[in-house]
Coordinates of C-alpha atoms and ligand atoms in Angstrom, one line a residue:
L1 CA 91.0 247.6 8.3
A2 CA 88.6 247.3 5.6
R3 CA 90.9 244.7 3.3
R4 CA 91.1 242.9 6.2
A5 CA 86.9 243.1 6.7
R6 CA 85.8 242.0 3.4
Q7 CA 88.8 238.7 3.5
P8 CA 86.5 236.5 5.2
H9 CA 83.6 236.9 2.9
R10 CA 86.0 236.1 0.3
C11 CA 86.6 232.9 2.0
Y12 CA 83.4 231.6 2.1
V13 CA 82.2 232.5 -1.1
V14 CA 82.4 228.1 -2.7
G15 CA 80.4 227.3 0.4
Q16 CA 77.7 230.4 0.0
D17 CA 76.7 229.3 -3.9
E18 CA 76.3 225.4 -2.5
Q19 CA 74.0 227.0 0.5
H20 CA 72.7 229.3 -2.1
L21 CA 72.1 225.8 -4.5
R22 CA 70.3 224.2 -1.7
Q23 CA 68.2 226.5 -0.7
L24 CA 66.9 227.2 -4.3
T25 CA 66.4 223.1 -4.3
L26 CA 64.5 223.1 -1.3
V27 CA 62.7 226.3 -1.8
H28 CA 61.3 224.4 -5.7
D29 CA 60.8 221.5 -4.4
L30 CA 59.1 222.3 -1.0
Q31 CA 55.8 223.4 -3.0
E32 CA 55.6 219.6 -4.1
A33 CA 56.8 217.7 -1.1
A34 CA 52.8 217.2 0.2
P35 CA 51.4 216.1 -2.6
Q36 CA 54.6 214.0 -3.2
G37 CA 54.4 212.5 0.3
Q38 CA 57.7 213.4 1.2
L39 CA 56.2 215.2 4.4
T40 CA 55.0 213.0 7.4
M41 CA 53.9 214.2 11.2
V42 CA 55.8 213.0 14.2
Y43 CA 54.5 213.3 17.5
Q44 CA 56.2 213.4 21.4
P45 CA 54.5 212.9 24.7
Q46 CA 53.6 215.8 26.7
L47 CA 53.3 214.0 30.2
D48 CA 51.4 215.8 33.4
A49 CA 54.0 216.2 36.0
R50 CA 52.2 214.9 39.1
T51 CA 50.5 212.4 37.7
G52 CA 52.8 211.3 35.0
R53 CA 49.9 210.2 32.2
V54 CA 50.5 211.2 28.7
T55 CA 47.7 214.5 28.6
A56 CA 48.4 215.6 24.9
V57 CA 51.4 215.2 22.3
E58 CA 53.8 218.1 20.0
A59 CA 52.8 218.0 16.5
L60 CA 56.3 218.2 14.3
M61 CA 56.9 218.2 11.1
R62 CA 59.5 216.1 8.9
W63 CA 60.8 216.1 5.2
Q64 CA 62.6 213.5 3.6
H65 CA 63.8 214.8 0.2
P66 CA 64.1 212.4 -2.7
R67 CA 67.6 213.5 -2.7
L68 CA 69.0 215.4 -0.2
G69 CA 67.7 213.5 2.6
F70 CA 66.4 214.6 5.5
I71 CA 66.0 218.0 6.0
P72 CA 66.1 219.4 9.5
P73 CA 62.7 221.8 10.1
D74 CA 64.0 224.8 11.1
E75 CA 66.0 224.6 7.9
F76 CA 62.8 224.0 5.3
I77 CA 60.3 225.7 7.7
T78 CA 62.5 228.8 7.6
L79 CA 62.5 228.7 4.0
A80 CA 58.9 228.3 3.7
E81 CA 58.3 231.6 5.4
H82 CA 60.4 233.4 3.3
S83 CA 59.5 231.8 0.0
G84 CA 55.7 232.2 0.4
S85 CA 54.3 228.1 0.9
I86 CA 53.9 228.1 4.5
Q87 CA 50.8 228.8 4.5
R88 CA 50.1 225.3 2.2
L89 CA 52.1 223.4 4.4
T90 CA 50.2 224.5 8.0
Q91 CA 47.5 223.7 5.8
W92 CA 48.2 220.4 5.5
M93 CA 50.1 220.2 8.8
V94 CA 46.9 220.7 10.6
D95 CA 44.5 218.7 8.7
T96 CA 47.0 216.0 9.2
V97 CA 47.0 216.2 12.8
C98 CA 43.1 217.0 13.2
A99 CA 42.5 213.3 11.1
Q100 CA 45.5 211.8 13.2
L101 CA 43.4 213.2 16.2
R102 CA 40.5 211.7 15.7
A103 CA 41.8 208.1 14.0
W104 CA 43.4 207.6 17.5
E105 CA 40.3 208.3 19.0
Q106 CA 38.7 206.0 17.1
D107 CA 41.3 203.2 18.3
G108 CA 41.1 204.4 21.8
C109 CA 43.9 206.6 22.3
R110 CA 43.0 210.0 22.9
V111 CA 45.1 213.1 24.0
D112 CA 45.4 216.7 22.5
A113 CA 47.8 218.3 20.0
A114 CA 49.8 221.2 20.2
I115 CA 51.2 222.8 17.3
N116 CA 53.1 225.2 15.9
L117 CA 52.5 227.8 14.0
S118 CA 55.0 230.2 12.1
A119 CA 55.1 234.0 12.4
K120 CA 54.0 234.8 9.1
D121 CA 50.5 232.1 10.1
V122 CA 50.2 234.6 13.4
T123 CA 49.3 237.1 11.3
D124 CA 47.3 235.4 8.9
D125 CA 44.0 236.4 8.6
S126 CA 42.4 232.9 7.3
L127 CA 44.3 231.2 9.8
P128 CA 41.2 231.2 12.6
G129 CA 38.6 230.4 9.8
R130 CA 40.6 227.8 8.2
L131 CA 41.6 226.2 12.0
Q132 CA 37.7 226.4 13.0
H133 CA 37.2 224.2 9.9
C134 CA 39.8 221.7 9.9
L135 CA 38.3 221.2 13.6
T136 CA 34.5 221.2 12.5
S137 CA 35.2 218.4 9.7
H138 CA 37.1 215.8 11.8
G139 CA 34.3 216.7 14.4
L140 CA 36.8 217.6 16.5
S141 CA 36.0 220.6 19.7
P142 CA 38.5 223.5 19.4
E143 CA 40.0 222.7 23.0
R144 CA 41.7 219.9 21.4
L145 CA 44.6 221.8 19.6
R146 CA 47.0 224.2 21.6
L147 CA 48.6 227.0 19.5
E148 CA 52.8 226.8 20.2
I149 CA 53.8 230.5 19.2
T150 CA 57.5 231.5 19.8
E151 CA 57.9 234.2 21.4
S152 CA 59.8 236.3 19.0
A153 CA 56.5 235.3 16.4
I154 CA 54.8 237.4 18.2
M155 CA 57.2 240.3 19.2
Q156 CA 57.3 241.0 15.6
E157 CA 53.7 242.1 15.0
P158 CA 52.9 242.4 18.5
E159 CA 49.3 244.5 18.0
Q160 CA 48.9 242.3 15.1
A161 CA 49.8 239.4 17.1
A162 CA 47.6 240.1 20.0
C163 CA 44.6 241.0 17.9
R164 CA 44.5 237.5 15.7
L165 CA 45.1 235.7 19.2
D166 CA 42.3 237.1 21.2
T167 CA 40.3 235.6 18.1
L168 CA 41.1 232.2 18.2
R169 CA 41.7 232.6 21.6
Q170 CA 37.7 233.5 21.7
A171 CA 37.6 230.4 18.7
G172 CA 38.2 227.7 22.1
L173 CA 42.0 227.2 21.2
R174 CA 44.1 227.7 23.5
I175 CA 47.7 229.5 23.1
A176 CA 50.9 228.7 24.3
V177 CA 54.2 230.8 24.1
D178 CA 57.3 228.4 22.8
D179 CA 60.8 229.2 23.8
F180 CA 60.2 231.0 26.2
G181 CA 62.8 232.8 27.7
T182 CA 64.9 233.4 24.4
G183 CA 63.0 236.4 23.3
Y184 CA 63.2 239.9 25.0
S185 CA 59.1 240.1 25.9
S186 CA 58.9 240.5 29.7
L187 CA 56.6 238.8 31.4
A188 CA 54.2 242.2 31.8
Q189 CA 54.2 241.9 27.8
L190 CA 52.6 238.8 28.0
K191 CA 50.2 239.3 30.4
R192 CA 48.5 241.5 27.9
L193 CA 47.8 239.0 25.8
P194 CA 45.6 235.7 26.0
V195 CA 47.8 233.1 26.3
Q196 CA 46.8 230.3 28.8
E197 CA 51.0 228.2 28.3
L198 CA 54.1 229.1 28.7
K199 CA 57.2 226.6 27.2
I200 CA 60.5 227.3 28.9
D201 CA 63.1 226.8 26.3
K202 CA 65.1 223.7 26.0
S203 CA 67.5 225.4 26.7
F204 CA 67.2 226.4 29.8
I205 CA 66.5 222.5 30.6
L206 CA 68.9 220.8 29.1
K207 CA 71.8 221.2 32.0
L208 CA 69.0 222.6 34.7
D209 CA 70.6 219.7 36.7
E210 CA 74.2 220.9 37.0
N211 CA 73.7 224.8 36.5
A212 CA 72.7 226.9 39.6
D213 CA 71.9 229.4 37.6
D214 CA 69.3 227.7 34.7
E215 CA 67.6 226.1 38.3
I216 CA 67.3 230.3 39.3
I217 CA 66.0 231.3 36.0
V218 CA 63.5 228.2 35.8
R219 CA 62.4 228.4 39.1
S220 CA 60.8 232.2 39.1
T221 CA 59.8 231.8 35.4
I222 CA 57.3 229.5 37.5
E223 CA 57.0 231.2 40.1
L224 CA 55.3 234.1 38.3
G225 CA 53.8 232.5 35.3
H226 CA 51.6 230.5 38.3
N227 CA 51.2 233.8 40.1
L228 CA 49.8 234.9 36.2
G229 CA 47.6 232.2 35.8
L230 CA 49.5 230.4 33.2
E231 CA 50.4 226.4 32.7
I232 CA 54.2 226.2 32.9
V233 CA 55.5 222.7 30.2
A234 CA 59.6 222.4 30.2
E235 CA 60.8 220.8 26.7
G236 CA 64.4 218.9 27.1
V237 CA 63.6 217.1 29.6
E238 CA 66.2 214.2 29.6
T239 CA 67.1 213.3 32.8
E240 CA 65.4 212.2 36.4
A241 CA 67.1 214.0 38.1
S242 CA 65.3 217.3 36.2
R243 CA 61.8 215.5 36.0
V244 CA 62.5 215.8 39.8
L245 CA 63.5 218.8 40.2
L246 CA 61.0 220.4 38.2
T247 CA 58.2 218.6 39.6
R248 CA 59.0 219.5 43.4
L249 CA 59.0 223.2 41.3
G250 CA 55.6 222.7 40.7
C251 CA 55.9 222.8 36.3
D252 CA 53.1 221.4 35.6
I253 CA 53.7 219.4 32.1
L254 CA 56.8 218.0 31.0
Q255 CA 58.5 216.5 27.6
G256 CA 61.7 215.6 26.4
Y257 CA 63.8 212.6 25.8
L258 CA 63.6 210.9 28.1
F259 CA 60.1 209.8 28.2
S260 CA 59.9 209.7 24.4
H261 CA 61.6 211.1 21.4
P262 CA 59.2 212.0 18.3
L263 CA 57.2 209.1 17.1
S264 CA 55.8 207.9 14.2
A265 CA 51.3 208.1 14.8
S266 CA 51.9 204.2 14.8
Q267 CA 54.5 204.3 17.4
F268 CA 53.0 206.5 19.1
C269 CA 49.8 205.1 20.2
A270 CA 51.7 201.3 20.9
W271 CA 54.0 203.5 23.3
K272 CA 51.0 205.1 25.2
A273 CA 49.5 201.6 25.3
A274 CA 52.4 200.2 27.1
H275 CA 52.5 203.4 29.4
D276 CA 49.1 203.4 30.8
K277 CA 49.8 200.3 32.2
A278 CA 53.0 200.6 33.6
Ligands
C2E1 P1 60.5 223.3 18.5 O1 58.6 223.8 18.8 O2 61.4 224.3 20.1 O3 60.5 221.8 19.2 C1 60.6 221.4 20.3 C2 62.2 220.5 19.7 O4 63.3 219.8 20.3 C3 61.7 219.4 18.3 O5 63.2 219.7 17.1 C4 62.0 218.6 19.3 O6 62.6 217.0 18.5 C5 63.5 218.2 20.0 N1 63.3 218.1 21.4 C6 62.4 217.6 21.9 N2 62.5 217.0 23.5 C7 63.9 217.0 23.7 C8 64.9 217.0 24.8 O7 65.1 216.4 25.6 N3 66.3 216.4 23.9 C9 66.7 218.2 22.7 N4 67.9 217.8 22.7 N5 65.6 217.8 21.8 C10 64.8 217.4 21.6 P2 62.5 219.5 15.9 O8 61.4 218.1 15.6 O9 63.5 219.4 15.3 O10 61.8 220.6 15.4 C11 63.0 222.0 15.8 C12 61.7 223.0 15.5 O11 61.2 223.0 13.8 C13 60.8 223.3 16.4 O12 61.2 223.9 17.5 C14 59.3 224.3 15.7 O13 59.9 225.6 15.3 C15 60.0 223.6 14.2 N6 58.6 222.8 13.1 C16 58.9 222.0 13.9 N7 57.2 221.4 13.2 C17 56.7 222.4 12.6 C18 55.7 222.4 12.2 O14 54.9 222.4 11.6 N8 55.4 224.1 11.8 C19 56.4 225.1 12.0 N9 56.0 226.3 11.9 N10 57.5 224.7 12.8 C20 57.8 223.4 12.7
CA2 CA1 57.4 223.5 19.7
CA3 CA1 60.5 225.4 22.0
CA4 CA1 62.6 226.1 19.0

């Protein structure tokens, strides 16, 4: 049995080496990615479910590696967290997004932005100060930024996270629990956190129109969330049937490919102008 258990390991050695080399390369090159202009932000619209108006965008990071091509954010963000470069990436992202909100505003395109924070950001005590400094220097009020933090990031160090989130909340930033439903936290635990928004994970939304279990989960999350005074966001809305159902269930904000894929800054501005007119 012992020998059999070792076998699969042996089979993957070659693949593992390649994977390891890729990781080492990415960790190294990530340090220069922002100054070299390889990082960009894209923006995906979030709509008010009842009025259909665009209220915000979610800012998502993209890395085009000069040799390896497009690197999925899930992959390089995880590497950045483990190699200690996440703080600089987050700083670059916050600067870029704040500058963008300001630039859009000057073009008559006003929206708020949701940004993603990693577990490491949440326990970083310099984060609240750095966020506030960035907002002030771009002349933005704090409620223009929503912080999306995954359930699992909060639950890694719940006490410390709660304390840090409290500071951010008091500074006027909005806080959303991202990927809600995929972790192990209960709504009772969430009640003690200073959050205003629940973002239901897209795994419950993608097949919502065909899967009765998903509908039950989504329905009760919306009900319980509303009873706790939280705003409910659904991501991964891909079909008109899901949009109709979510709106009927009382979901507040919708995001997904049905409305738009993530767009470059200039694409978003044009998309919003066309959407507002329609
Ligand atoms: P997330 O925060 O859960 O982001 C939502 C992901 O769902 C995005 O993938 C988005 O493009 C995708 N999505 C949106 N609508 C739909 C839809 O209708 N159908 C489907 N199938 N997918 C949809 P993306 O851009 O690849 O981002 C993946 C993850 O990478 C994010 O998950 C987030 O955890 C992380 N990430 C991205 N940018 C940043 C960043 O600036 N900082 C940090 N810390 N994490 C980031
Ligand atoms: Ca997110
Ligand atoms: Ca999510
Ligand atoms: Ca996610």
